[in-house]
Short mmCIF file of C-alpha atoms and ligand atoms in Angstrom, two decimals:
data_model
loop_
_atom_site.label_atom_id
_atom_site.label_comp_id
_atom_site.label_asym_id
_atom_site.label_seq_id
_atom_site.Cartn_x
_atom_site.Cartn_y
_atom_site.Cartn_z
CA MET A 1 14.52 -34.67 -0.98
CA SER A 2 15.28 -35.46 2.95
CA LYS A 3 18.41 -36.35 2.14
CA LEU A 4 19.87 -32.97 1.50
CA ALA A 5 20.85 -30.44 3.14
CA LEU A 6 18.03 -28.00 2.60
CA ALA A 7 19.18 -24.64 3.81
CA THR A 8 15.87 -23.37 5.36
CA PRO A 9 15.42 -19.63 6.78
CA ASN A 10 16.40 -18.74 10.19
CA ALA A 11 13.14 -19.99 11.84
CA ALA A 12 14.26 -17.52 14.98
CA ALA A 13 13.85 -14.30 13.08
CA ALA A 14 9.68 -13.26 13.26
CA THR A 15 9.91 -11.10 9.86
CA ALA A 16 11.19 -14.24 8.23
CA ASP A 17 7.90 -15.80 8.64
CA LEU A 18 6.37 -15.33 5.67
CA PHE A 19 8.77 -16.22 3.04
CA GLU A 20 9.49 -19.84 5.86
CA ARG A 21 5.67 -20.22 5.15
CA SER A 22 6.05 -19.30 1.51
CA PHE A 23 8.80 -21.76 0.73
CA GLU A 24 7.10 -24.34 2.95
CA ARG A 25 4.39 -24.62 0.53
CA VAL A 26 6.72 -24.75 -2.41
CA ALA A 27 8.70 -27.65 -0.84
CA ALA A 28 4.92 -29.45 -0.46
CA ALA A 29 4.53 -28.99 -4.06
CA ALA A 30 7.48 -30.22 -5.25
CA ARG A 31 6.56 -33.85 -3.87
CA HIS A 32 4.15 -33.80 -6.83
CA ALA A 33 6.85 -32.66 -9.19
CA LYS A 34 8.98 -35.24 -11.26
CA ILE A 35 12.44 -33.16 -10.19
CA ASP A 36 15.84 -33.30 -9.02
CA PRO A 37 16.02 -33.34 -5.56
CA GLU A 38 18.80 -30.71 -6.20
CA THR A 39 16.36 -27.99 -7.96
CA LEU A 40 14.60 -27.57 -4.51
CA LEU A 41 17.93 -27.19 -2.25
CA ARG A 42 18.86 -24.21 -5.14
CA LEU A 43 15.49 -22.73 -4.70
CA SER A 44 15.58 -22.27 -1.36
CA MET A 45 17.26 -19.32 -0.81
CA PRO A 46 17.57 -16.09 -3.23
CA LYS A 47 20.89 -15.61 -5.58
CA ARG A 48 21.27 -12.16 -4.25
CA THR A 49 19.75 -9.35 -1.85
CA VAL A 50 20.36 -6.09 -2.29
CA GLU A 51 19.64 -4.34 1.02
CA VAL A 52 19.83 -0.21 0.70
CA SER A 53 19.63 2.92 2.47
CA ILE A 54 17.93 5.39 0.96
CA PRO A 55 18.74 9.29 2.45
CA LEU A 56 15.87 11.35 1.05
CA ARG A 57 15.76 15.29 1.47
CA MET A 58 12.29 16.20 2.01
CA ASP A 59 10.63 19.46 0.76
CA ASP A 60 11.29 20.99 4.24
CA GLY A 61 14.82 20.80 3.92
CA THR A 62 14.75 17.77 6.70
CA LEU A 63 16.44 14.35 6.02
CA ARG A 64 14.83 11.05 5.91
CA LEU A 65 16.42 7.52 5.69
CA PHE A 66 14.15 4.61 3.93
CA ARG A 67 15.11 1.53 3.38
CA GLY A 68 14.80 -0.49 0.37
CA TYR A 69 15.65 -4.34 -1.14
CA ARG A 70 16.25 -5.60 -4.48
CA VAL A 71 16.13 -9.80 -4.10
CA GLN A 72 17.12 -11.49 -6.85
CA TYR A 73 15.97 -14.84 -6.42
CA ASP A 74 16.75 -16.87 -9.63
CA ASP A 75 17.83 -16.47 -13.16
CA SER A 76 18.27 -19.90 -14.92
CA ARG A 77 15.21 -19.30 -16.97
CA GLY A 78 15.71 -15.96 -17.79
CA PRO A 79 17.28 -12.37 -16.23
CA PHE A 80 15.19 -11.73 -12.89
CA LYS A 81 12.14 -9.77 -13.42
CA GLY A 82 9.15 -8.62 -10.65
CA GLY A 83 7.97 -5.00 -9.78
CA ILE A 84 9.13 -2.78 -7.00
CA ARG A 85 6.71 -2.06 -4.30
CA PHE A 86 5.81 1.68 -2.12
CA HIS A 87 4.36 0.70 0.97
CA PRO A 88 5.13 0.69 4.49
CA GLN A 89 4.76 -2.91 5.41
CA VAL A 90 7.60 -3.54 2.80
CA ASP A 91 10.58 -5.78 5.09
CA ALA A 92 12.86 -8.39 3.50
CA ALA A 93 10.67 -11.16 4.35
CA GLU A 94 7.99 -9.64 1.69
CA VAL A 95 10.18 -8.92 -0.60
CA LYS A 96 12.11 -12.76 -0.53
CA SER A 97 8.64 -14.07 -0.91
CA LEU A 98 7.23 -11.81 -3.87
CA ALA A 99 10.78 -12.93 -5.44
CA LEU A 100 10.22 -16.75 -4.91
CA TRP A 101 6.28 -16.58 -6.17
CA MET A 102 7.99 -14.44 -9.60
CA ALA A 103 9.97 -17.23 -10.64
CA LEU A 104 7.75 -19.36 -9.79
CA LYS A 105 5.09 -17.40 -11.98
CA CYS A 106 7.04 -16.52 -14.77
CA ALA A 107 7.71 -20.39 -15.14
CA VAL A 108 3.85 -21.16 -14.95
CA VAL A 109 3.39 -18.84 -17.98
CA ASP A 110 6.11 -20.30 -19.36
CA ILE A 111 8.19 -16.49 -20.32
CA PRO A 112 11.96 -16.55 -20.24
CA PHE A 113 12.70 -14.41 -17.28
CA GLY A 114 13.51 -15.36 -13.31
CA GLY A 115 12.29 -14.19 -10.17
CA GLY A 116 13.24 -10.81 -8.90
CA LYS A 117 11.31 -8.34 -6.53
CA GLY A 118 11.90 -4.60 -4.94
CA GLY A 119 10.39 -2.52 -2.82
CA VAL A 120 10.88 0.67 0.02
CA GLU A 121 9.62 0.92 3.32
CA VAL A 122 7.70 4.18 3.44
CA ASP A 123 4.34 5.14 2.62
CA PRO A 124 4.08 7.30 -0.34
CA HIS A 125 0.68 8.89 0.56
CA GLN A 126 2.73 10.91 2.68
CA LEU A 127 5.17 12.19 -0.01
CA SER A 128 4.94 14.96 -2.35
CA HIS A 129 5.07 14.16 -5.95
CA ALA A 130 8.71 15.84 -5.93
CA GLU A 131 10.07 14.10 -3.01
CA LEU A 132 8.08 10.79 -4.45
CA GLU A 133 10.19 11.24 -7.95
CA ARG A 134 13.83 11.68 -5.51
CA LEU A 135 12.73 8.71 -3.90
CA SER A 136 12.29 7.24 -7.49
CA ARG A 137 15.76 8.33 -8.78
CA ALA A 138 17.31 7.24 -5.45
CA TYR A 139 15.84 3.49 -4.92
CA VAL A 140 17.19 3.27 -8.75
CA ARG A 141 20.93 5.18 -8.12
CA ALA A 142 21.04 2.77 -4.87
CA VAL A 143 20.40 -0.46 -6.94
CA ALA A 144 21.60 0.25 -10.30
CA ASP A 145 24.78 -1.98 -10.00
CA VAL A 146 22.77 -5.24 -10.39
CA LEU A 147 20.03 -3.70 -12.66
CA GLY A 148 20.41 -4.24 -16.71
CA GLN A 149 18.06 -5.91 -19.68
CA ASP A 150 19.59 -8.90 -19.58
CA ARG A 151 20.06 -9.18 -15.88
CA ASP A 152 16.90 -7.91 -13.66
CA VAL A 153 14.17 -5.88 -15.39
CA PRO A 154 11.78 -3.68 -12.51
CA ALA A 155 7.86 -3.19 -13.08
CA PRO A 156 5.35 -1.39 -10.94
CA ASP A 157 3.43 -3.23 -8.32
CA VAL A 158 1.50 -2.04 -4.94
CA TYR A 159 1.65 2.22 -5.16
CA THR A 160 4.34 2.03 -7.91
CA ASN A 161 3.10 3.22 -11.34
CA ALA A 162 4.19 3.82 -14.95
CA ARG A 163 4.91 7.66 -13.94
CA THR A 164 7.43 5.91 -11.35
CA MET A 165 8.35 3.29 -13.66
CA ALA A 166 8.95 6.49 -15.89
CA TRP A 167 11.27 7.82 -13.90
CA MET A 168 13.32 4.86 -12.87
CA ALA A 169 13.91 4.30 -16.46
CA ASP A 170 15.34 8.21 -17.40
CA GLU A 171 17.34 8.08 -13.81
CA TYR A 172 18.91 4.43 -15.41
CA ALA A 173 19.31 5.62 -18.46
CA THR A 174 21.00 8.74 -16.85
CA ILE A 175 23.81 6.31 -14.41
CA VAL A 176 24.37 4.15 -17.74
CA ARG A 177 24.77 7.34 -20.17
CA ARG A 178 22.26 5.27 -23.06
CA LEU A 179 18.58 4.61 -23.61
CA GLU A 180 18.13 1.17 -22.30
CA PRO A 181 14.43 0.99 -22.20
CA GLY A 182 14.36 -2.69 -21.59
CA VAL A 183 15.39 -2.03 -18.22
CA ILE A 184 11.98 -1.46 -16.57
CA THR A 185 8.87 -2.58 -17.86
CA GLY A 186 5.27 -0.97 -17.01
CA LYS A 187 6.86 2.30 -18.75
CA PRO A 188 4.02 5.21 -20.24
CA VAL A 189 3.09 4.61 -23.61
CA GLY A 190 5.35 7.08 -25.81
CA ARG A 191 8.35 6.17 -23.17
CA GLY A 192 8.96 2.55 -24.01
CA GLY A 193 5.93 1.60 -23.06
CA SER A 194 3.26 -1.13 -24.32
CA VAL A 195 -0.09 -0.47 -25.13
CA GLY A 196 -2.27 -3.00 -22.73
CA ARG A 197 0.57 -3.00 -20.28
CA ASP A 198 -1.86 -0.78 -17.96
CA ASP A 199 -4.90 -3.14 -17.67
CA ALA A 200 -2.52 -6.38 -18.03
CA THR A 201 -2.73 -7.73 -15.01
CA GLY A 202 -6.73 -7.81 -14.30
CA ARG A 203 -7.28 -8.83 -17.89
CA GLY A 204 -5.24 -11.91 -17.70
CA GLY A 205 -7.32 -12.65 -14.36
CA TYR A 206 -10.60 -11.86 -16.82
CA TYR A 207 -9.10 -14.21 -19.35
CA VAL A 208 -8.81 -17.08 -16.79
CA LEU A 209 -12.47 -16.72 -15.65
CA LYS A 210 -13.24 -16.56 -19.12
CA GLU A 211 -12.19 -20.60 -19.78
CA LEU A 212 -13.77 -21.21 -16.33
CA GLU A 213 -16.96 -19.59 -17.64
CA ALA A 214 -16.91 -22.01 -20.46
CA LEU A 215 -15.99 -25.16 -18.05
CA ARG A 216 -18.39 -24.27 -15.49
CA SER A 217 -21.59 -23.32 -18.24
CA TRP A 218 -21.33 -19.63 -16.14
CA GLN A 219 -24.09 -16.71 -17.74
CA PRO A 220 -22.54 -13.77 -16.77
CA GLY A 221 -25.50 -11.62 -15.70
CA ARG A 222 -26.49 -14.08 -13.41
CA THR A 223 -23.01 -14.71 -11.90
CA THR A 224 -21.96 -12.68 -9.08
CA VAL A 225 -18.27 -10.85 -8.42
CA ALA A 226 -16.82 -9.11 -5.09
CA VAL A 227 -13.66 -7.39 -5.21
CA GLN A 228 -10.90 -6.49 -2.81
CA GLY A 229 -8.72 -4.11 -3.45
CA PHE A 230 -9.88 -1.15 -5.84
CA GLY A 231 -6.17 -0.14 -7.49
CA ASN A 232 -4.59 -1.46 -10.96
CA ALA A 233 -5.28 -5.14 -10.78
CA GLY A 234 -8.49 -4.89 -9.15
CA GLN A 235 -10.10 -2.15 -10.88
CA HIS A 236 -9.83 -3.50 -14.30
CA ILE A 237 -10.84 -6.84 -13.97
CA ALA A 238 -13.77 -5.14 -12.06
CA ARG A 239 -14.53 -2.85 -15.45
CA LEU A 240 -14.09 -6.04 -17.97
CA LEU A 241 -16.10 -8.36 -16.05
CA HIS A 242 -18.91 -5.40 -15.61
CA ALA A 243 -18.50 -4.84 -19.41
CA ASP A 244 -18.91 -8.16 -20.06
CA GLY A 245 -22.43 -8.46 -18.06
CA TYR A 246 -21.25 -10.10 -14.72
CA ARG A 247 -22.62 -8.40 -11.38
CA VAL A 248 -19.99 -6.92 -9.65
CA VAL A 249 -21.47 -6.96 -6.75
CA ALA A 250 -18.45 -5.48 -4.03
CA VAL A 251 -15.17 -3.41 -3.99
CA SER A 252 -13.25 -2.39 -1.64
CA ASP A 253 -10.04 -0.07 -1.28
CA SER A 254 -7.50 0.16 2.08
CA ARG A 255 -10.51 2.66 3.45
CA THR A 256 -14.05 0.73 3.06
CA ALA A 257 -15.85 -1.72 1.05
CA VAL A 258 -19.10 -0.99 -0.86
CA TRP A 259 -21.47 -3.95 -1.72
CA GLN A 260 -24.61 -3.29 -3.94
CA GLN A 261 -26.61 -6.54 -4.27
CA ALA A 262 -28.09 -5.63 -7.70
CA GLY A 263 -24.70 -4.27 -8.99
CA LEU A 264 -22.23 -1.55 -8.57
CA ASP A 265 -21.89 0.79 -11.97
CA VAL A 266 -18.22 -0.36 -11.78
CA PRO A 267 -17.33 2.79 -14.43
CA GLN A 268 -19.17 5.08 -12.08
CA VAL A 269 -17.46 3.93 -9.47
CA ILE A 270 -13.47 3.72 -11.27
CA ALA A 271 -14.48 7.64 -12.31
CA HIS A 272 -15.30 8.98 -8.73
CA LYS A 273 -12.23 6.88 -6.89
CA GLU A 274 -10.24 8.79 -9.70
CA ALA A 275 -11.57 11.65 -9.07
CA HIS A 276 -12.10 11.69 -5.36
CA ARG A 277 -9.66 9.22 -3.87
CA ARG A 278 -11.89 7.13 -2.53
CA LEU A 279 -14.64 4.93 -3.44
CA PRO A 280 -18.43 6.04 -3.53
CA VAL A 281 -21.25 4.88 -1.99
CA PRO A 282 -23.54 4.83 -5.04
CA GLN A 283 -27.62 5.22 -3.71
CA GLY A 284 -28.90 1.28 -3.17
CA ALA A 285 -24.98 0.36 -1.61
CA LYS A 286 -24.16 0.25 1.61
CA THR A 287 -20.97 0.29 3.25
CA ILE A 288 -19.67 -2.56 4.97
CA THR A 289 -15.86 -4.22 6.38
CA ASN A 290 -13.51 -5.97 4.38
CA ASP A 291 -14.02 -9.14 6.24
CA GLU A 292 -17.74 -9.09 5.25
CA LEU A 293 -16.33 -8.45 2.04
CA LEU A 294 -14.62 -11.78 2.04
CA GLN A 295 -17.43 -13.77 3.04
CA LEU A 296 -20.07 -12.31 0.89
CA ASP A 297 -22.43 -15.16 -1.25
CA VAL A 298 -20.77 -14.18 -4.25
CA ASP A 299 -19.84 -16.77 -7.00
CA VAL A 300 -15.99 -15.20 -7.58
CA LEU A 301 -14.30 -13.45 -5.02
CA VAL A 302 -11.14 -11.18 -6.44
CA PRO A 303 -8.65 -10.80 -3.76
CA ALA A 304 -6.18 -7.97 -5.20
CA ALA A 305 -5.40 -6.00 -2.67
CA LEU A 306 -1.93 -7.90 -0.46
CA GLU A 307 -0.92 -10.86 1.51
CA ASP A 308 -2.50 -12.58 4.17
CA GLN A 309 -6.21 -11.37 3.31
CA LEU A 310 -7.71 -15.16 3.55
CA THR A 311 -6.77 -16.97 6.80
CA ALA A 312 -7.86 -19.94 8.64
CA ALA A 313 -9.99 -17.07 10.64
CA ASN A 314 -12.03 -16.13 8.28
CA ALA A 315 -12.06 -18.98 5.67
CA PRO A 316 -14.57 -21.13 7.20
CA GLY A 317 -16.97 -18.46 6.38
CA VAL A 318 -15.90 -17.63 2.30
CA ARG A 319 -19.04 -18.45 0.12
CA ALA A 320 -17.22 -18.16 -3.09
CA LYS A 321 -17.52 -20.79 -5.35
CA VAL A 322 -13.92 -19.32 -6.99
CA VAL A 323 -11.40 -17.18 -5.67
CA ILE A 324 -9.24 -15.82 -8.60
CA GLU A 325 -6.14 -14.60 -6.68
CA LEU A 326 -4.74 -11.56 -8.60
CA ALA A 327 -3.13 -10.23 -5.40
CA ASN A 328 0.14 -12.08 -4.41
CA GLY A 329 -0.11 -14.47 -1.86
CA PRO A 330 -3.93 -13.52 -0.56
CA THR A 331 -4.47 -17.00 1.07
CA THR A 332 -2.44 -18.51 3.57
CA GLY A 333 -1.14 -21.77 3.80
CA ALA A 334 -3.61 -22.65 6.39
CA ALA A 335 -6.63 -21.45 4.92
CA ASP A 336 -5.35 -23.02 1.84
CA PRO A 337 -6.90 -26.90 2.55
CA ILE A 338 -10.17 -24.76 4.64
CA LEU A 339 -10.75 -23.36 1.14
CA HIS A 340 -10.51 -26.93 -0.85
CA ASP A 341 -12.21 -28.66 1.22
CA LYS A 342 -15.37 -26.91 1.33
CA GLY A 343 -15.06 -27.32 -2.96
CA ALA A 344 -13.95 -23.94 -3.58
CA LEU A 345 -11.49 -23.32 -6.75
CA VAL A 346 -8.39 -21.19 -5.62
CA VAL A 347 -6.48 -20.07 -9.00
CA PRO A 348 -3.38 -19.29 -7.23
CA ASP A 349 -1.50 -16.01 -7.88
CA VAL A 350 1.27 -17.68 -10.25
CA LEU A 351 -1.32 -18.49 -12.55
CA ALA A 352 -3.92 -15.62 -12.03
CA ASN A 353 -2.15 -12.92 -12.25
CA ALA A 354 0.46 -13.39 -14.15
CA GLY A 355 -0.78 -11.15 -17.23
CA GLY A 356 0.95 -8.51 -16.14
CA VAL A 357 4.41 -10.24 -16.10
CA THR A 358 3.40 -11.59 -19.55
CA VAL A 359 2.69 -8.20 -21.04
CA SER A 360 6.04 -6.82 -19.36
CA TRP A 361 7.54 -9.56 -21.79
CA PHE A 362 6.03 -8.27 -24.63
CA GLU A 363 7.27 -4.88 -23.78
CA TRP A 364 10.85 -5.92 -23.52
CA LEU A 365 10.26 -8.01 -26.59
CA GLN A 366 9.50 -4.82 -28.16
CA ASN A 367 12.23 -2.54 -26.55
CA ARG A 368 14.54 -5.25 -27.95
CA ALA A 369 13.52 -5.15 -31.25
CA GLY A 370 12.63 -1.53 -31.52
CA SER A 371 9.06 -2.13 -32.48
CA GLN A 372 5.13 -1.50 -31.46
CA TRP A 373 2.64 -3.89 -31.58
CA THR A 374 -1.18 -2.92 -31.76
CA THR A 375 -3.45 -3.08 -28.92
CA GLU A 376 -5.17 -6.10 -31.07
CA GLU A 377 -1.84 -8.05 -31.11
CA VAL A 378 -0.59 -7.96 -27.58
CA HIS A 379 -4.45 -8.65 -26.36
CA GLU A 380 -4.38 -11.35 -28.65
CA ARG A 381 -1.14 -13.04 -27.28
CA LEU A 382 -2.43 -12.23 -23.94
CA ARG A 383 -5.24 -14.08 -24.05
CA ALA A 384 -3.20 -17.64 -26.18
CA CYS A 385 -0.63 -17.48 -23.02
CA MET A 386 -3.23 -17.41 -20.36
CA ARG A 387 -5.60 -19.95 -21.85
CA THR A 388 -2.17 -22.39 -22.99
CA GLN A 389 -1.25 -22.01 -19.27
CA PHE A 390 -4.77 -22.42 -17.12
CA HIS A 391 -5.34 -25.55 -19.23
CA ALA A 392 -2.05 -27.09 -18.79
CA VAL A 393 -2.23 -26.23 -14.90
CA HIS A 394 -6.19 -27.32 -14.74
CA ALA A 395 -5.08 -30.71 -16.54
CA ARG A 396 -2.42 -31.25 -13.79
CA MET A 397 -4.75 -30.44 -11.33
CA THR A 398 -7.09 -32.74 -12.17
CA GLU A 399 -4.22 -35.54 -12.44
CA LEU A 400 -3.12 -34.90 -9.33
CA GLY A 401 -6.58 -34.67 -7.60
CA ALA A 402 -4.96 -31.44 -5.18
CA PRO A 403 -5.48 -27.89 -5.04
CA MET A 404 -4.76 -25.69 -8.19
CA ARG A 405 -1.60 -23.87 -6.54
CA THR A 406 -0.16 -27.80 -6.00
CA ALA A 407 -0.22 -28.14 -9.54
CA ALA A 408 0.35 -24.67 -10.30
CA TYR A 409 3.93 -24.92 -8.38
CA ALA A 410 4.86 -28.88 -9.63
CA LEU A 411 4.77 -27.62 -13.11
CA ALA A 412 6.59 -24.53 -12.23
CA LEU A 413 9.28 -26.38 -10.59
CA GLU A 414 9.66 -28.81 -13.11
CA ARG A 415 10.14 -26.29 -15.76
CA LEU A 416 12.88 -24.98 -13.63
CA ASP A 417 14.12 -27.64 -13.14
CA ARG A 418 14.93 -28.20 -16.86
CA ALA A 419 17.01 -24.89 -16.81
CA LEU A 420 19.11 -25.55 -13.29
CA CYS A 421 19.72 -29.00 -14.33
CA ALA A 422 21.03 -28.01 -18.06
CA GLY A 423 23.23 -26.21 -16.50
CA GLY A 424 24.37 -28.34 -13.59
CA THR A 425 26.85 -31.07 -12.81
CA ALA A 426 24.92 -33.49 -10.97
CA ALA A 427 24.18 -35.79 -13.84
CA ASP A 428 28.22 -36.54 -14.28
CA PHE A 429 28.13 -37.49 -10.45
CA GLN A 430 24.74 -40.08 -11.43
CA ARG A 431 26.39 -41.47 -14.39
CA ARG A 432 29.31 -42.88 -12.53
P1 NAD B 1 -2.48 -0.66 -6.51
O1 NAD B 1 -1.60 -0.05 -5.73
O2 NAD B 1 -2.54 -0.08 -7.71
O3 NAD B 1 -3.89 -0.83 -5.51
C1 NAD B 1 -3.43 -1.60 -4.56
C2 NAD B 1 -5.16 -1.45 -4.16
O4 NAD B 1 -5.14 -2.15 -2.95
C3 NAD B 1 -5.85 0.08 -3.72
O5 NAD B 1 -7.02 0.01 -3.93
C4 NAD B 1 -5.35 0.15 -1.99
O6 NAD B 1 -6.49 0.90 -1.79
C5 NAD B 1 -6.04 -1.54 -1.68
N1 NAD B 1 -5.96 -2.29 -0.25
C6 NAD B 1 -4.55 -2.04 0.41
N2 NAD B 1 -4.61 -2.54 1.05
C7 NAD B 1 -6.40 -2.49 1.54
C8 NAD B 1 -6.83 -3.92 2.36
N3 NAD B 1 -5.76 -3.93 3.90
N4 NAD B 1 -8.02 -4.03 2.46
C9 NAD B 1 -8.49 -3.72 1.07
N5 NAD B 1 -8.31 -2.99 -0.08
C10 NAD B 1 -6.62 -2.75 0.56
O7 NAD B 1 -1.74 -1.85 -6.70
P2 NAD B 1 -1.63 -3.01 -7.44
O8 NAD B 1 -0.92 -3.15 -8.87
O9 NAD B 1 -2.83 -3.29 -8.14
O10 NAD B 1 -1.29 -4.65 -6.79
C11 NAD B 1 -2.63 -5.14 -5.91
C12 NAD B 1 -1.80 -6.76 -6.04
O11 NAD B 1 -1.74 -7.27 -7.24
C13 NAD B 1 -0.62 -6.47 -4.93
O12 NAD B 1 -0.59 -8.19 -4.36
C14 NAD B 1 0.31 -7.02 -6.18
O13 NAD B 1 1.84 -7.49 -5.82
C15 NAD B 1 -0.80 -7.79 -7.76
N6 NAD B 1 -0.34 -7.69 -8.83
C16 NAD B 1 -0.02 -6.69 -9.70
C17 NAD B 1 0.28 -7.23 -10.29
C18 NAD B 1 0.36 -5.08 -11.55
O14 NAD B 1 0.67 -5.21 -12.49
N7 NAD B 1 0.23 -3.88 -11.16
C19 NAD B 1 0.87 -7.69 -11.27
C20 NAD B 1 0.63 -8.75 -11.01
C21 NAD B 1 0.14 -8.83 -9.19
#
């Protein structure tokens, strides 16, 4: 690999930092993968990056301009696939990293999609409902040329949801003058969405945890869990674990964290959050900081918010035995070895949160076939996929004696390698 001219990102650009760090970890894992050196070279840059300006007429008549992105990382295994994020911190490096992780994730769960991601630098909480709809539609108009059910298939991510996807799918249909529901997944049920997509990310993480439960002989009632981030991913895993008898002792959102050692009544916390848009502090519970939540003495820690939450600064204080990364990129490269040395098992994002994209694939299959699956079918197929790939990654981890992220990346790189080499020309030259 050192003999090849790797197109490394521009070190001078501070905004590229997250991507540089993300790619470095992939390159390190490549040393454990049986791949052609050209594969890593090909994966060192996205295939296409689209940056757009999105003018938006506000309700008060003023005009604001938002910056949007769509990064298409790799499509050697299938159409680009990845969510659209509406968040004030969205930037080119973040979207590029998320797109790279999607390419790896789809390979880890072995579904026929490549990696992509999109985003708009905006605080959606500052927009009215009508402004949010106009922004969603305007984003699709800006990037429609590169989308399509066989080209690039978006989905929800942070601060976008089924309703956003319905607006976007509708706008796309208006542009191409035909219904093409497979162009976007995560749509509402009844509008081309799949049953079981709403909780798929949390459920996929839950199925992974159930495999660990069997391996480690956990008893749910004696197993404590803390969840950082109480949105789509965090709420559903908390709900499923609570229903299973696990003690969810702490949850947090962007404003606060609540902790109750006896275990929170998760359905009540969800109902309060839905009604009041903030977390309750039930009797017997107390508020703590997000950093305190990450360092609680729990069996399982579930970061389900944003990137770069477990860092070199707080990782030494993490006491959880298992970290289930429902968020994308919650653990920095500097925190990884600290957690590994402490004996904590970090189930990496590319496996732990892959339930979302897996059920997006189910939705896409149903859209293409014009069929509808039952909830039981979705859950059973998701469980089978998560179980199979968890054990594949676990076996590779044991074989390598390396962190689970390294094992997952190595497996993904080998699957990407097969696709890239099958369409490449390197073998022709090697034979001569
Ligand atoms: P969401 O918008 O539904 O929820 C995000 C939650 O995180 C909110 O509760 C918000 O208040 C909280 N949050 C934001 N900043 C925080 C902070 N600094 N500390 C604590 N909490 C904070 O988003 P989501 O869809 O649940 O996505 C969460 C993570 O999961 C993201 O990293 C996303 O990329 C990843 N993910 C989501 C899906 C999916 O299907 N939704 C799939 C794969 C991965």
